[in-house]
Coordinates of C-alpha atoms in Angstrom, one line a residue:
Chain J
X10 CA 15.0 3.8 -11.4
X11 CA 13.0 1.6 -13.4
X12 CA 9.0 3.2 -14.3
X13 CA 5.7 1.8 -15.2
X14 CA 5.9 0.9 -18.8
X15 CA 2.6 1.6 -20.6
X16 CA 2.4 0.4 -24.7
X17 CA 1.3 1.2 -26.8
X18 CA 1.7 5.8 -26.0
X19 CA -0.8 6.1 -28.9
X20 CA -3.6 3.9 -30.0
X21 CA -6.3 4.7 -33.0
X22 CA -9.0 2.5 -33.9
X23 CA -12.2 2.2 -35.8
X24 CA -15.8 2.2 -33.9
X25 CA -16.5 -1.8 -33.0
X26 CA -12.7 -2.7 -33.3
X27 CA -10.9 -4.1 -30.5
X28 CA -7.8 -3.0 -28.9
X29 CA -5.3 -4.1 -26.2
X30 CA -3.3 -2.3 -23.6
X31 CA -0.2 -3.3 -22.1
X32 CA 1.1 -2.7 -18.8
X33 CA 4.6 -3.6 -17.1
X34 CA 4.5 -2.6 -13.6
X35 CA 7.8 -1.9 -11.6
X36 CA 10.0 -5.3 -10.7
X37 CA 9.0 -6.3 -7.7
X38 CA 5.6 -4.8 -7.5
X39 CA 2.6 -7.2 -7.1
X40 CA -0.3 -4.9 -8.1
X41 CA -1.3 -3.7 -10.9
X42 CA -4.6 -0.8 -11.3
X43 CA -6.0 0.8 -14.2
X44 CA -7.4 3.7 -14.8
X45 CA -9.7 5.7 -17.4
X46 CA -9.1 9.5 -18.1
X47 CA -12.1 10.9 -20.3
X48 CA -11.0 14.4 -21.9
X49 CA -11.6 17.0 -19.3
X50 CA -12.8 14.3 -16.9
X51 CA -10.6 12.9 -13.4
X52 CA -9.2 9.8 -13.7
X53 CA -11.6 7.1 -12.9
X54 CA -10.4 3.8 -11.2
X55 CA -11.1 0.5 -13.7
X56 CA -9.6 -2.6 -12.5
X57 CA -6.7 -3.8 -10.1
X58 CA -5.2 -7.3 -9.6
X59 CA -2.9 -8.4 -6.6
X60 CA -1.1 -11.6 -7.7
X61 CA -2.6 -11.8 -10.8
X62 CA -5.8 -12.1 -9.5
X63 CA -8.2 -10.2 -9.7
X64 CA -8.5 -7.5 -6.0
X65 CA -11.2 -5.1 -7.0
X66 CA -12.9 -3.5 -9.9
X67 CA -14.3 0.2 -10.6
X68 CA -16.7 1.6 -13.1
X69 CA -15.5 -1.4 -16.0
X70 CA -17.5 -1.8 -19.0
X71 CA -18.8 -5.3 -19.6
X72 CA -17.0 -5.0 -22.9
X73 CA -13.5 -4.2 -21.0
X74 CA -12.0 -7.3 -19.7
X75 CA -7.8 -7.5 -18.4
X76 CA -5.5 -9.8 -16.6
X77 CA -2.6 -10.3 -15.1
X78 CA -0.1 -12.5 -16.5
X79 CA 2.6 -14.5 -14.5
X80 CA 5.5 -11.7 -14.8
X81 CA 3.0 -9.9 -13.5
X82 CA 2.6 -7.6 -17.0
X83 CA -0.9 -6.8 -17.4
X84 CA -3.1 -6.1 -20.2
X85 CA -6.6 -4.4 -20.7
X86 CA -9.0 -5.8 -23.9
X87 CA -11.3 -3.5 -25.2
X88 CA -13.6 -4.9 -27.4
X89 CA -16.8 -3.3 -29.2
X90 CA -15.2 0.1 -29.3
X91 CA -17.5 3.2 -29.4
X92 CA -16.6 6.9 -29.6
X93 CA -17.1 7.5 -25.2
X94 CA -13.7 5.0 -25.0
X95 CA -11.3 7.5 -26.3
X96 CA -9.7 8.9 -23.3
X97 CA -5.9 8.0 -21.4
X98 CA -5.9 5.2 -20.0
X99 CA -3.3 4.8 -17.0
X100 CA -1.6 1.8 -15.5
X101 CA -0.7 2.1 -11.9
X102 CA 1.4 -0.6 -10.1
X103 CA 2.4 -1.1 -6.2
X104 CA 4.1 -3.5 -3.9
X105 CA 0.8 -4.6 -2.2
X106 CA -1.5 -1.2 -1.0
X107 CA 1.6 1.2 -0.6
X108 CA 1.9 3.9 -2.6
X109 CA 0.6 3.5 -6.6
X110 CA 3.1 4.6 -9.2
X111 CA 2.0 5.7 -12.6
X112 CA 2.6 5.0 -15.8
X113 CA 2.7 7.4 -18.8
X114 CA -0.6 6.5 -20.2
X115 CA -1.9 5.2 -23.5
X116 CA -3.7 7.8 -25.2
X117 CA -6.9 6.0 -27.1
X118 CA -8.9 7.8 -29.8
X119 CA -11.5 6.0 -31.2
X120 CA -12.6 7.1 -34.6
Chain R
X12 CA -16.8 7.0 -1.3
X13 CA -13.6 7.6 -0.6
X14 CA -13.6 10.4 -3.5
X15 CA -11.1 13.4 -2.6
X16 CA -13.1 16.6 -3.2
X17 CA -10.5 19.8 -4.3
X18 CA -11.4 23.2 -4.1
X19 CA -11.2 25.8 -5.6
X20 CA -11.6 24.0 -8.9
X21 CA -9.8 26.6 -10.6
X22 CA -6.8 29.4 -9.3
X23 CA -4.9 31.7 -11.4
X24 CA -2.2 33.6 -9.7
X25 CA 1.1 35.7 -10.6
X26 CA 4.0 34.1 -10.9
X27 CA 5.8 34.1 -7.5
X28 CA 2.9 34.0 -5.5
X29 CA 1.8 31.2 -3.1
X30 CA -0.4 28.7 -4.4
X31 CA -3.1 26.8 -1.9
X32 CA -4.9 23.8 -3.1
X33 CA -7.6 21.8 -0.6
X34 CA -8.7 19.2 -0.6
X35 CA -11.4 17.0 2.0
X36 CA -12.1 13.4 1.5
X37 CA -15.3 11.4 3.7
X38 CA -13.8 8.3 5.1
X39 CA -10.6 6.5 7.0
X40 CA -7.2 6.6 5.1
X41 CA -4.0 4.9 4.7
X42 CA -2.3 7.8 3.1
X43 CA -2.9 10.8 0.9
X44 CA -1.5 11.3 -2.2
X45 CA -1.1 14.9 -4.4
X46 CA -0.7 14.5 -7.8
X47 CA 0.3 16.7 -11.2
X48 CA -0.9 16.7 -14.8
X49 CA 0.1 18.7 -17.6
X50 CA -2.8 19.0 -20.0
X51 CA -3.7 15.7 -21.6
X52 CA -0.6 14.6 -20.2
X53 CA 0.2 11.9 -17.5
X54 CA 0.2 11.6 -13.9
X55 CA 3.7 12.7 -12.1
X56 CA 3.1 11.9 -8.2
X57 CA 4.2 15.1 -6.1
X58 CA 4.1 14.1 -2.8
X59 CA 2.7 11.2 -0.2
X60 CA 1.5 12.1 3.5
X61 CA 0.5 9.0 5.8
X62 CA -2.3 8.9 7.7
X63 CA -0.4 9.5 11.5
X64 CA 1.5 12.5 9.5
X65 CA 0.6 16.2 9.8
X66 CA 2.9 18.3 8.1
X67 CA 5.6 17.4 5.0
X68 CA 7.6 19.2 2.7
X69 CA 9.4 18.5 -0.4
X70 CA 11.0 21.0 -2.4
X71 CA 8.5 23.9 -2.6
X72 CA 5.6 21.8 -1.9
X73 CA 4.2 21.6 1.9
X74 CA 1.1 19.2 2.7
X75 CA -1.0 18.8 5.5
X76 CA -3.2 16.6 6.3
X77 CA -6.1 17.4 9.2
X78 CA -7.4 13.8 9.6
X79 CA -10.4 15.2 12.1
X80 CA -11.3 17.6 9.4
X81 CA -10.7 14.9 6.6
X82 CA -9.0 17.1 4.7
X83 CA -5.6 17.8 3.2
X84 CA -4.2 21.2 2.1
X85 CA -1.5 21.4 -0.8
X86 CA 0.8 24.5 -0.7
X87 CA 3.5 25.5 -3.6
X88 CA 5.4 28.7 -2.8
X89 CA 7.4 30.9 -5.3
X90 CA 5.0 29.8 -7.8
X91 CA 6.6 29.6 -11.5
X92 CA 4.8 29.4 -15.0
X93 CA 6.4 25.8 -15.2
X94 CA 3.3 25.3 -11.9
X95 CA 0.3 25.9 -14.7
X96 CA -1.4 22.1 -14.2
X97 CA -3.8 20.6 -13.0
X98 CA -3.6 18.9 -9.6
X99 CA -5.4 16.6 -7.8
X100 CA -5.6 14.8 -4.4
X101 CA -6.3 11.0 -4.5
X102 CA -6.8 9.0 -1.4
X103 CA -5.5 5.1 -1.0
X104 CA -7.5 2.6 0.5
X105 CA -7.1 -0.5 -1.7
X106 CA -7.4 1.7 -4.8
X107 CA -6.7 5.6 -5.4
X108 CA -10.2 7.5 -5.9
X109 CA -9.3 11.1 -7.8
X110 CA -10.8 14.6 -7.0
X111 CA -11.6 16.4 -9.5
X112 CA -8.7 18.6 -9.6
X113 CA -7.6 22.4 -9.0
X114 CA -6.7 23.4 -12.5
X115 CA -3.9 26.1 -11.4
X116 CA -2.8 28.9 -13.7
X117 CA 0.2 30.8 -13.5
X118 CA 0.0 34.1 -14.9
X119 CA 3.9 35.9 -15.8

């Protein structure tokens, strides 16, 4: 059965740079959620949409903004980058509020 | 806060032993959720329990889920080295809020 695809697996960038996150949710699912994993921390909810609009947002940094697009892929911008961001950032997707299914992650290191 | 609170934070048990994870959460629920992660790894979702369920297995896994108690129990039997993860309970109103795990360790 088809998964939550997550791109890129592996992401490094420079302090200040920016970086983008992709997300395809499972066909068919409406909802997309992300989620930031600091090392050794729990995962920490970020951001959700529900037909690509916006449905509730977590502990989001001002410099992290995301959307959902029309085929309901998603993507998370970082901009401003700073050494706390590195962490695994998971996308999440759902067919309204039943159950969430995870993607692999995208592991960020910020150098 | 729906935050799901796990105890004990860390187990470490032989291999073929029973492992019990809880975990209590403070307000009303859709469902409950149990997940797995590998070290620095991702999520792999174990096992769902809704909010009129009590009891469910799958595989080696059994869940329960005390609604009056707010709390949710997670039991793996037979335990392997293959178990050595860390597990956490998540809760799902609108959006899953993560405990802080039971980092399990299976000793051979």
């Amino acid at each position: 059965a088809a998964g939550v695809i997550q791109s890129p697996r592996h992401l490094i960038k420079e302090k200040r740079e920016t970086a983008t996150l992709k997300c395809y949710p499972i066909p068919r699912h409406d909802t997309v959620y992300w989620y930031q994993q600091g090392p050794g921390q729990d995962p920490q909810f970020l951001i959700s949409f529900y037909e690509k609009m916006q449905s509730d947002k977590g502990s989001i940094p001002d410099r992290f903004s995301a959307q959902q697009f029309s085929d309901y892929h998603s993507e998370l911008n970082m901009s401003s980058l700073e050494l706390g961001d590195s962490a695994l950032y998971f996308c999440a997707s759902s067919f309204g509020v039943h159950e969430q299914f995870f993607g692999p992650g995208t592991r960020l290191t910020v150098l | 806060s729906q935050q799901g609170e796990e105890d004990p934070q860390a187990l470490s048990i032989q291999e073929g032993e029973n492992a019990t994870m809880n975990c209590s959460y403070k307000t009303s629920i859709n469902n409950l959720q149990w997940y797995r992660q590998n070290s620095g790894r991702g999520l792999v979702h174990l096992i769902l329990i809704r909010s009129n369920e009590r009891e469910k297995h799958s595989g080696r896994l059994r869940v329960t889920l005390d609604t009056s108690k707010k709390s949710s129990s997670l039991l793996i039997t037979a335990s392997r080295a293959a178990d050595t993860a860390s597990y956490f309970c998540a809760t799902d109103h609108d959006k899953i809020i993560f405990g802080k795990g039971t980092r399990l360790h299976i000793l051979p």
